mmCIF file of C-alpha atoms in Angstrom:
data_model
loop_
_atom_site.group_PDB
_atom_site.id
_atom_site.type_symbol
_atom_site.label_atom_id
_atom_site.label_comp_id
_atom_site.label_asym_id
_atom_site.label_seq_id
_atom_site.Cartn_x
_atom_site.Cartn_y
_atom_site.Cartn_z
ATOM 1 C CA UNK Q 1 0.000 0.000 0.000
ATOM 2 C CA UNK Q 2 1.444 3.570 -0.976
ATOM 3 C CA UNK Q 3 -1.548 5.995 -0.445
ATOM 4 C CA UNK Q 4 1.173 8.907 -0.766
ATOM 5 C CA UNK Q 5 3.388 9.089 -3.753
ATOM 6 C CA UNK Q 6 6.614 10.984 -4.227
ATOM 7 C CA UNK Q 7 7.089 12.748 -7.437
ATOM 8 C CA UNK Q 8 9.812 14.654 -8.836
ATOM 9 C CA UNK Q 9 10.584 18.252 -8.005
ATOM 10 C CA UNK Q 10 9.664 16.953 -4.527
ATOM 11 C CA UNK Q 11 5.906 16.616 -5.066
ATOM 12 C CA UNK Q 12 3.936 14.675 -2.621
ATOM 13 C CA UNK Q 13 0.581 13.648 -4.257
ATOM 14 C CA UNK Q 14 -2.555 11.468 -2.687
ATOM 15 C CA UNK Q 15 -2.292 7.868 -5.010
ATOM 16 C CA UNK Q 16 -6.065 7.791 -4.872
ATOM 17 C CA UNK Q 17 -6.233 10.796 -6.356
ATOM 18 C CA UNK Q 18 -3.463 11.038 -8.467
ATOM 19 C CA UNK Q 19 -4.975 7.619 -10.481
ATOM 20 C CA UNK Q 20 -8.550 8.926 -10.012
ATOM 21 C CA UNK Q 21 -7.587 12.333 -12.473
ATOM 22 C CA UNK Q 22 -5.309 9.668 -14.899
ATOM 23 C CA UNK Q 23 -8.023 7.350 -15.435
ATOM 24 C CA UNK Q 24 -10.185 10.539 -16.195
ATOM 25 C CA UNK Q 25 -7.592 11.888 -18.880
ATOM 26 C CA UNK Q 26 -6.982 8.428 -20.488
ATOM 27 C CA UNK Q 27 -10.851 7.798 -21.090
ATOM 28 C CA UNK Q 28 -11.207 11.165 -22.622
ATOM 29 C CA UNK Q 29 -8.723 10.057 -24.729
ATOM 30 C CA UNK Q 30 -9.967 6.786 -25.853
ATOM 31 C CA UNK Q 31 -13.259 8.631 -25.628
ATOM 32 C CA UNK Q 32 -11.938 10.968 -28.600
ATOM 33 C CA UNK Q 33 -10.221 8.194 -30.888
ATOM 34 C CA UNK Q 34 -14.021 6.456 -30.755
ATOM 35 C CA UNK Q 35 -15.750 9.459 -31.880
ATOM 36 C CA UNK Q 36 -13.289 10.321 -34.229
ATOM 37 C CA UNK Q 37 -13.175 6.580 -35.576
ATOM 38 C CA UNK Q 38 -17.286 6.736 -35.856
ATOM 39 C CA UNK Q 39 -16.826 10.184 -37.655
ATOM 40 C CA UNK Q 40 -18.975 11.747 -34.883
ATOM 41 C CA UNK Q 41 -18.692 15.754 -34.280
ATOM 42 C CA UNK Q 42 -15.812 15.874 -31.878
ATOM 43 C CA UNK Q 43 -16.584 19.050 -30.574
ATOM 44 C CA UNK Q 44 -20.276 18.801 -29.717
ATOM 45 C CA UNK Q 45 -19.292 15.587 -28.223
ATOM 46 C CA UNK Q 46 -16.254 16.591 -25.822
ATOM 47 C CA UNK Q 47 -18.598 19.382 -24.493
ATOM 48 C CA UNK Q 48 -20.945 16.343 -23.403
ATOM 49 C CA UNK Q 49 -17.475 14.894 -22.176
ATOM 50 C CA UNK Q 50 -17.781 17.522 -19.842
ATOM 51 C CA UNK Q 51 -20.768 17.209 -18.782
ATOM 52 C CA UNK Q 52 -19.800 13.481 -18.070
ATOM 53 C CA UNK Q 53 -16.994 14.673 -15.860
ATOM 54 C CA UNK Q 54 -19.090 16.793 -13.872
ATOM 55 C CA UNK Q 55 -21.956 14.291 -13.459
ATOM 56 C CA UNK Q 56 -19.385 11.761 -12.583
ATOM 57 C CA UNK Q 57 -17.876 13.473 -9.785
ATOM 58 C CA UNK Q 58 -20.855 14.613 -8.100
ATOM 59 C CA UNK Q 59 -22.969 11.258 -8.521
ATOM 60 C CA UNK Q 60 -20.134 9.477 -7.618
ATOM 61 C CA UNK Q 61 -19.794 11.487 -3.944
ATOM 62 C CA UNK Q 62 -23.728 11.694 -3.582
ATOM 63 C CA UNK Q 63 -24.175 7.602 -4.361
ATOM 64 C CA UNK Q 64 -20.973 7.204 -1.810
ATOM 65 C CA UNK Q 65 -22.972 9.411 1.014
ATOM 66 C CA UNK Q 66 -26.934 8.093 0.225
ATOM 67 C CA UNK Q 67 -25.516 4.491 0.631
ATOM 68 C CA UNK Q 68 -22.935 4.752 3.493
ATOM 69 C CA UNK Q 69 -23.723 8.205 4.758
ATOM 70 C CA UNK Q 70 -20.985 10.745 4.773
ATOM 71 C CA UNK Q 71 -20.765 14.272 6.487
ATOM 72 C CA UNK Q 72 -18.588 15.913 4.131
ATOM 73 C CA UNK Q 73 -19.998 15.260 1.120
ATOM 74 C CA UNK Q 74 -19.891 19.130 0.229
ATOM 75 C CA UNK Q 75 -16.343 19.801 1.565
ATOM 76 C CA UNK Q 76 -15.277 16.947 -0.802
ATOM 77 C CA UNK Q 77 -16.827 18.593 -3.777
ATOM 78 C CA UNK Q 78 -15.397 22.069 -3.372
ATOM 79 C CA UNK Q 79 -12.067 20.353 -2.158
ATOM 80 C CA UNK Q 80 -11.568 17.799 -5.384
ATOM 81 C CA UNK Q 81 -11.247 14.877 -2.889
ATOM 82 C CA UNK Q 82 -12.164 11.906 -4.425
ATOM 83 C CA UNK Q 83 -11.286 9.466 -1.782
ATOM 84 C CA UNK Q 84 -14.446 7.252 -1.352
ATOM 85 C CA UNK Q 85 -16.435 8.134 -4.502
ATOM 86 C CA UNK Q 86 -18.252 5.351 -6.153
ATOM 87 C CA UNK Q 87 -18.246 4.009 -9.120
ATOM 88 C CA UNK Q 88 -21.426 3.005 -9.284
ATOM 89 C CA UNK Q 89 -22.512 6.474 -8.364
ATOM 90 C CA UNK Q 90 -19.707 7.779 -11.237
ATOM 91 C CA UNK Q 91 -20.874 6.052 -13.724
ATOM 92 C CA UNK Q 92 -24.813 6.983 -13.297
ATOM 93 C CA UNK Q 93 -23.929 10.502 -12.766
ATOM 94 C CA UNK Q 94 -21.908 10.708 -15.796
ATOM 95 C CA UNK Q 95 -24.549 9.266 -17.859
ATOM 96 C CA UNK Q 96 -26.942 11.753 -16.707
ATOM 97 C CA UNK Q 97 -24.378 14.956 -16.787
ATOM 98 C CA UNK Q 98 -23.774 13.724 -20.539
ATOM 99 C CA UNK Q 99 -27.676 13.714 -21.134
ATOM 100 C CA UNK Q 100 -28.294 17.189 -19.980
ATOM 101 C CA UNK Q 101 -25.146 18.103 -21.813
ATOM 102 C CA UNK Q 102 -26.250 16.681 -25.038
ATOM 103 C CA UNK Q 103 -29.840 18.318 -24.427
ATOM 104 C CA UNK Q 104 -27.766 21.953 -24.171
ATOM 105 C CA UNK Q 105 -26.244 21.410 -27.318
ATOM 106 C CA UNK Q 106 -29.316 19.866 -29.148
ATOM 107 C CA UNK Q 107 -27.356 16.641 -30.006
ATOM 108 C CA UNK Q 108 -29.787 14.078 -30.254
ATOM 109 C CA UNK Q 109 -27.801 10.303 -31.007
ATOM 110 C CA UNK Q 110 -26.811 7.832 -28.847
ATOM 111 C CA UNK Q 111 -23.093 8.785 -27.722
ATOM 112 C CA UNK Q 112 -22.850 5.834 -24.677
ATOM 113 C CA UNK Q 113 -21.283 3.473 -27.264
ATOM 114 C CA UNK Q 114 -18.017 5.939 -27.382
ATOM 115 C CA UNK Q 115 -18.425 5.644 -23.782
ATOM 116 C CA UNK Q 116 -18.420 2.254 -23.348
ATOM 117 C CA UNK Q 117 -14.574 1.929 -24.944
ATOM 118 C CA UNK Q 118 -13.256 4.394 -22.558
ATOM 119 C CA UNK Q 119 -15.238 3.692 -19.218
ATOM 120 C CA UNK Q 120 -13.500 0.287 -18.678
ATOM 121 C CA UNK Q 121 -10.099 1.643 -19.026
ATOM 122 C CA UNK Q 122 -10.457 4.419 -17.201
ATOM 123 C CA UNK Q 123 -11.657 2.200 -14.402
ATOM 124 C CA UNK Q 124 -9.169 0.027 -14.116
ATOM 125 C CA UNK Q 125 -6.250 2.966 -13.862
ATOM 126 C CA UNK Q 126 -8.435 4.367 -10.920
ATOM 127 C CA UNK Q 127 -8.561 0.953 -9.268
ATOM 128 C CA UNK Q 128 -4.632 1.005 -9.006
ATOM 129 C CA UNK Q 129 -5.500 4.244 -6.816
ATOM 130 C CA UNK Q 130 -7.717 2.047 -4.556
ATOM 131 C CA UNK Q 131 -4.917 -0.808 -4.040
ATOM 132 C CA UNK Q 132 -2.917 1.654 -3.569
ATOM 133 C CA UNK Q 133 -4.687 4.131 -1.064
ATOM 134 C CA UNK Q 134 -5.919 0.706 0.543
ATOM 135 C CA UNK Q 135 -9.467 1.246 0.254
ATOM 136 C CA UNK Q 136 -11.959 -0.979 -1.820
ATOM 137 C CA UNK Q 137 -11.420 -4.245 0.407
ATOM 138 C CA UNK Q 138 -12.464 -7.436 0.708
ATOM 139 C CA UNK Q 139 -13.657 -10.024 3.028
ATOM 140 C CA UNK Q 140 -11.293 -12.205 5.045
ATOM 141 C CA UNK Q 141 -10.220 -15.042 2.842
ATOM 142 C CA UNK Q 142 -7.414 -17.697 3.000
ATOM 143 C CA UNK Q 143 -6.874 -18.222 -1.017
ATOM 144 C CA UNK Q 144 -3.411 -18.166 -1.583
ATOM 145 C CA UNK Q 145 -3.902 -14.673 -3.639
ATOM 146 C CA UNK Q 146 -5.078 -12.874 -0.864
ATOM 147 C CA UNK Q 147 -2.883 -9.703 0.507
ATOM 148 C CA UNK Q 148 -2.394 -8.066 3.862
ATOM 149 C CA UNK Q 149 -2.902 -4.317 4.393
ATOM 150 C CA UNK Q 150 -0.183 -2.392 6.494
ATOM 151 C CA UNK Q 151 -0.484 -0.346 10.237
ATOM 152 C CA UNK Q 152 -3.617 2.656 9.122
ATOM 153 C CA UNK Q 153 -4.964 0.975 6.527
ATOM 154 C CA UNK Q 154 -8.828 0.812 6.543
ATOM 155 C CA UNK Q 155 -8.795 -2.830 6.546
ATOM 156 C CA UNK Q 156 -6.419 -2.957 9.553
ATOM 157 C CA UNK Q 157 -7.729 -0.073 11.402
ATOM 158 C CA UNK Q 158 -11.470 -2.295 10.801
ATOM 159 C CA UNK Q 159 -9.911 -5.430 11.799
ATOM 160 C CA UNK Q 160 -8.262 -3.561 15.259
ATOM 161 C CA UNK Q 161 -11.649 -1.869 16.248
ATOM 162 C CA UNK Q 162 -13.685 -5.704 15.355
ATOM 163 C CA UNK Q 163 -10.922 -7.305 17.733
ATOM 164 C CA UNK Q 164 -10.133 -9.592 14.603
ATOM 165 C CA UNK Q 165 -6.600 -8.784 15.174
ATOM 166 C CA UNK Q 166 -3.975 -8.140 18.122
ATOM 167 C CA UNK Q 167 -2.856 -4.660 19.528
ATOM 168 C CA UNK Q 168 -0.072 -5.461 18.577
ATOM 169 C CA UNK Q 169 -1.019 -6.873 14.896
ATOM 170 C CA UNK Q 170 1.089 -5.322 12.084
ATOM 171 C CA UNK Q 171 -0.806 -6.239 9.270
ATOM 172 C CA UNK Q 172 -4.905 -7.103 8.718
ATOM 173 C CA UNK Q 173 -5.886 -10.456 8.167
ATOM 174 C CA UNK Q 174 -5.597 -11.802 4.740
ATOM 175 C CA UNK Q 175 -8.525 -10.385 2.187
ATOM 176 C CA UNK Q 176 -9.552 -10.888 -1.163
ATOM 177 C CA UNK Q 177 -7.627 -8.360 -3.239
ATOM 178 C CA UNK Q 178 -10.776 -6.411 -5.405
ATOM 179 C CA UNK Q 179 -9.399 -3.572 -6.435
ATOM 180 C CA UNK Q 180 -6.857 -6.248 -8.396
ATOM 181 C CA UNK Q 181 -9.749 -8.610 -9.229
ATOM 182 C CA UNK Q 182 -11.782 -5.072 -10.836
ATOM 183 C CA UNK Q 183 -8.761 -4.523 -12.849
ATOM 184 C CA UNK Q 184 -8.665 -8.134 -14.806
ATOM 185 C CA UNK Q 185 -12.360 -7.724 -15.142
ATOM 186 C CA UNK Q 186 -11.884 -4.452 -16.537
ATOM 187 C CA UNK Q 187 -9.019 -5.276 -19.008
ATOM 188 C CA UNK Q 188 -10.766 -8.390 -20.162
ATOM 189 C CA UNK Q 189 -14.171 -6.216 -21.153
ATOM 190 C CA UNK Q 190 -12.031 -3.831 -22.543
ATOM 191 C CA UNK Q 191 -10.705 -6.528 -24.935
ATOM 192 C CA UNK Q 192 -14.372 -8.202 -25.609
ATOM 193 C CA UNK Q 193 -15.663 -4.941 -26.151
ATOM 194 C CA UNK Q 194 -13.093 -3.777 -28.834
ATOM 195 C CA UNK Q 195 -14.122 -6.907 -30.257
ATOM 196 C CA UNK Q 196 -17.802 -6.760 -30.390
ATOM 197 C CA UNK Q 197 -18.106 -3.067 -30.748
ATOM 198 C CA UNK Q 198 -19.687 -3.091 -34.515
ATOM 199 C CA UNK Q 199 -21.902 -6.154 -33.735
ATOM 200 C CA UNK Q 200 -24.935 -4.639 -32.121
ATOM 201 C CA UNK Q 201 -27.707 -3.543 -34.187
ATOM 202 C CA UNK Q 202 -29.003 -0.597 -31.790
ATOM 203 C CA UNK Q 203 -27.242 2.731 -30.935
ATOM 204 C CA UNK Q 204 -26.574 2.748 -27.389
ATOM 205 C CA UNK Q 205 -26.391 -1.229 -27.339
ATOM 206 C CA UNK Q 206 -22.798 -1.525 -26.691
ATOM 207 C CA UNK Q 207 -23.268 1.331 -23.597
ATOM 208 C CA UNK Q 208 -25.883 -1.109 -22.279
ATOM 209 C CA UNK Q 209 -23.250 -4.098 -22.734
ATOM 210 C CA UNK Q 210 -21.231 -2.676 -20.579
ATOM 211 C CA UNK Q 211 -23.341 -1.818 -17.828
ATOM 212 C CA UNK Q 212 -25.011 -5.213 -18.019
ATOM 213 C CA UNK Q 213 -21.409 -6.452 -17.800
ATOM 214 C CA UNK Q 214 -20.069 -4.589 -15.884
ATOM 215 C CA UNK Q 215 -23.574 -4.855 -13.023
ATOM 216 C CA UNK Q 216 -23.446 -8.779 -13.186
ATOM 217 C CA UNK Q 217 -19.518 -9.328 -12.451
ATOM 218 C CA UNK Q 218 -20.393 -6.259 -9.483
ATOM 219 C CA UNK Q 219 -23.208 -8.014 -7.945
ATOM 220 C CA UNK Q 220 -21.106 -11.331 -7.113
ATOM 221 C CA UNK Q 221 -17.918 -9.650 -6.126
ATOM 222 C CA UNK Q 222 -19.925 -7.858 -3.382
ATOM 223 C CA UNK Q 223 -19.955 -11.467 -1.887
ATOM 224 C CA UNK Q 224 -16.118 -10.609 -1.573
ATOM 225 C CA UNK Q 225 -16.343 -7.396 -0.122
ATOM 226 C CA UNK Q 226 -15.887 -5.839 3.363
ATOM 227 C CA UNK Q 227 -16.586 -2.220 2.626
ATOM 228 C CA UNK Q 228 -19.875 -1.908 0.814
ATOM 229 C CA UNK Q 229 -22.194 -2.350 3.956
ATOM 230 C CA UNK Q 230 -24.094 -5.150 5.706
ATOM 231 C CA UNK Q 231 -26.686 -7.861 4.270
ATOM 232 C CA UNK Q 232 -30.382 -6.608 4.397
ATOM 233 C CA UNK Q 233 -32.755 -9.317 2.913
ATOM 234 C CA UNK Q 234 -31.792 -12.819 1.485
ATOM 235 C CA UNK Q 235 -28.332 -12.124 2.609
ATOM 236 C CA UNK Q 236 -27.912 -9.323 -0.123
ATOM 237 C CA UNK Q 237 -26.685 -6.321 0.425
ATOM 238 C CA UNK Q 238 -28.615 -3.112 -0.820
ATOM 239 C CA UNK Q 239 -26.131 -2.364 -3.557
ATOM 240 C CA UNK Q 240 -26.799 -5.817 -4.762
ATOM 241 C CA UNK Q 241 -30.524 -5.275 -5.108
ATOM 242 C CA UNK Q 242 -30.025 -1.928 -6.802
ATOM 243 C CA UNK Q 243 -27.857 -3.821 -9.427
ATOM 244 C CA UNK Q 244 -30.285 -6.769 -9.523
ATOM 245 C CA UNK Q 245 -32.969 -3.942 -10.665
ATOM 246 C CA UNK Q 246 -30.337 -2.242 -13.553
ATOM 247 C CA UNK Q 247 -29.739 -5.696 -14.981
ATOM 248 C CA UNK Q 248 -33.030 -6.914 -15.491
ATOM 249 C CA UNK Q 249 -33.826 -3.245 -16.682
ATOM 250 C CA UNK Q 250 -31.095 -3.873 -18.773
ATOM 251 C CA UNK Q 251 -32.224 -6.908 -20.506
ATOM 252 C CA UNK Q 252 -35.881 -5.321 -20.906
ATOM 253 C CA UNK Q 253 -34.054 -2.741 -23.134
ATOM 254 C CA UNK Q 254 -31.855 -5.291 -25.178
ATOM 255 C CA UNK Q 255 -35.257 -7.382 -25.773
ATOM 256 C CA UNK Q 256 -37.245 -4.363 -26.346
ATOM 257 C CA UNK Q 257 -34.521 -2.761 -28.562
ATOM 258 C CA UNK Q 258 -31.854 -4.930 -30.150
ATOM 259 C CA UNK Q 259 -33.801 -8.496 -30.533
ATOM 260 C CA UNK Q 260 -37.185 -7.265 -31.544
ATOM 261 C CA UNK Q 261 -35.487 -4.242 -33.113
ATOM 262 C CA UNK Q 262 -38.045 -1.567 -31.639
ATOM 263 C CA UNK Q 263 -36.322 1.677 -32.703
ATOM 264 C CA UNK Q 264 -34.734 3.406 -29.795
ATOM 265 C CA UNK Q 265 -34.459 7.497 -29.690
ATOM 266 C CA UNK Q 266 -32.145 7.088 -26.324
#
C-alpha cells in the first residue's frame, strides 16, 4: 500500500487521487479516438465529455454518502477529494451529466457506445488508486492470492476496532484483493468490447453491454467485499438489489430494442 506518492521536483501527491484524475484523462482520450473513428462531431461531443466529468464526480460522492452516509460530502466537492467516490454512483452521474449536456447542445444520437470503450479503461487505472490508497477491500479469505494491508490501513484499522486482530497486529488479516480482481475484469471487457463493438444492431447497445457487464460481475464480487455495507434481505446487500434492478432493466431494453429491433431514440 502507498496511499502517498513521491514525485519529482519533490511533489507529494494522494495515489487515490493522483490515479482517479489519470483514469479521467486516459478515457477522454480513448473517448476521442471512438468518436473520431465513428466520424462523430468531436466538438459537440467533448462538451458532453464535460458534462460526463461533472456528473461523474458529483454522482459518484452523492451515491458514496446516500448508501454509506458521509458528512462531508460538500467539503469533498469544493475540495476535489475523491477518496471514497463510487463508481457506481460515477458512472450513473456521468450518464446523466452527458444527457443534460447533449440536451444543451441539441445533439440528439446515442453517444454511450463511445463511452463504453473508454469507461472500462479508465476504471481500471483508478482501481490502481484504490490498491494503492488501501481502500476498496475485501472479506477475510485464506486463497493463496489474498494480501495483507499495512499499520492505518482501513482494513487494519477495521480489523483492530472488530478485535479480529492483536494490539499489537502489524498487518490485517488476509482479504480478497478487489481492487486487483476489478482490474482483470476491466481489461478483459475492454478486450471483448473492442471486439464486439460493430456487432450490435441498436445505438446505445454496446453502452448497455457494458453496464449489463459490468452490473453482473459487481453483484457477485460484493460477496467478496468488506466495505460496501451489511446484508439486508436474502443475505444481499442493498447495492446488490439496486444492481439486480439495472440488470433486469437492462435486458428489458436489449429485448425491447436490439432483438425485436423496436427503434430506440435514447
Amino acid at each position: 500500500m502507498q496511499p502517498v506518492l513521491s514525485l519529482p521536483f519533490d511533489i507529494s501527491v494522494y495515489s487515490y487521487n493522483l490515479f482517479f484524475v489519470l483514469g479521467i484523462y486516459v478515457g477522454v482520450i480513448v473517448f476521442y479516438l471512438e468518436v473520431k473513428r465513428k466520424k462523430w462531431d468531436i466538438e459537440n461531443l467533448m462538451f458532453a465529455m464535460s458534462g460526463c466529468f461533472l456528473g461523474a464526480t458529483l454522482g459518484a460522492l452523492l451515491f458514496n454518502s446516500i448508501l454509506f452516509g458521509s458528512d462531508d460530502t460538500l467539503k469533498k466537492i469544493f475540495e476535489f477529494d475523491v477518496l471514497g467516490m463510487s463508481v457506481l454512483g460515477g458512472i450513473l452521474g456521468g450518464f446523466i451529466g452527458v444527457e443534460v449536456f447533449k440536451k444543451i447542445i441539441g445533439h440528439k444520437e446515442s453517444t454511450g457506445d463511445a463511452f463504453a470503450i473508454a469507461i472500462p479503461i479508465g476504471h481500471l487505472i483508478g482501481r490502481i488508486g484504490c490498491l494503492l490508497a488501501g481502500c476498496c477491500y475485501g472479506a477475510h479469505t485464506s486463497v493463496p492470492w489474498a494480501i495483507q494491508y499495512p499499520q492505518a490501513s482501513f482494513p487494519y484499522l477495521i480489523h483492530k476496532h472488530s478485535n479480529l486482530i492483536s494490539e499489537d497486529a502489524i498487518t490485517s488479516l488476509p482479504v480478497h484483493p478487489i481492487p486487483i480482481y476489478e482490474i482483470i475484469f476491466n481489461i478483459l471487457l475492454f478486450i471483448l468490447i473492442l471486439k464486439i463493438r460493430d456487432k450490435f444492431k441498436t445505438n446505445g447497445a454496446l453502452f448497455r453491454f457494458y453496464i449489463f457487464s459490468y452490473c453482473t460481475f459487481r453483484f457477485f464480487e460484493e460477496f467478496l467485499r468488506a466495505d460496501t455495507g451489511p446484508s439486508i434481505i436474502f443475505n444481499l446487500k442493498l447495492i446488490q438489489i439496486n444492481l439486480l434492478v439495472s440488470v433486469g432493466l437492462i435486458l428489458y431494453w436489449f429485448y425491447k430494442y436490439e432483438f425485436n429491433k423496436t427503434k430506440s431514440s435514447f
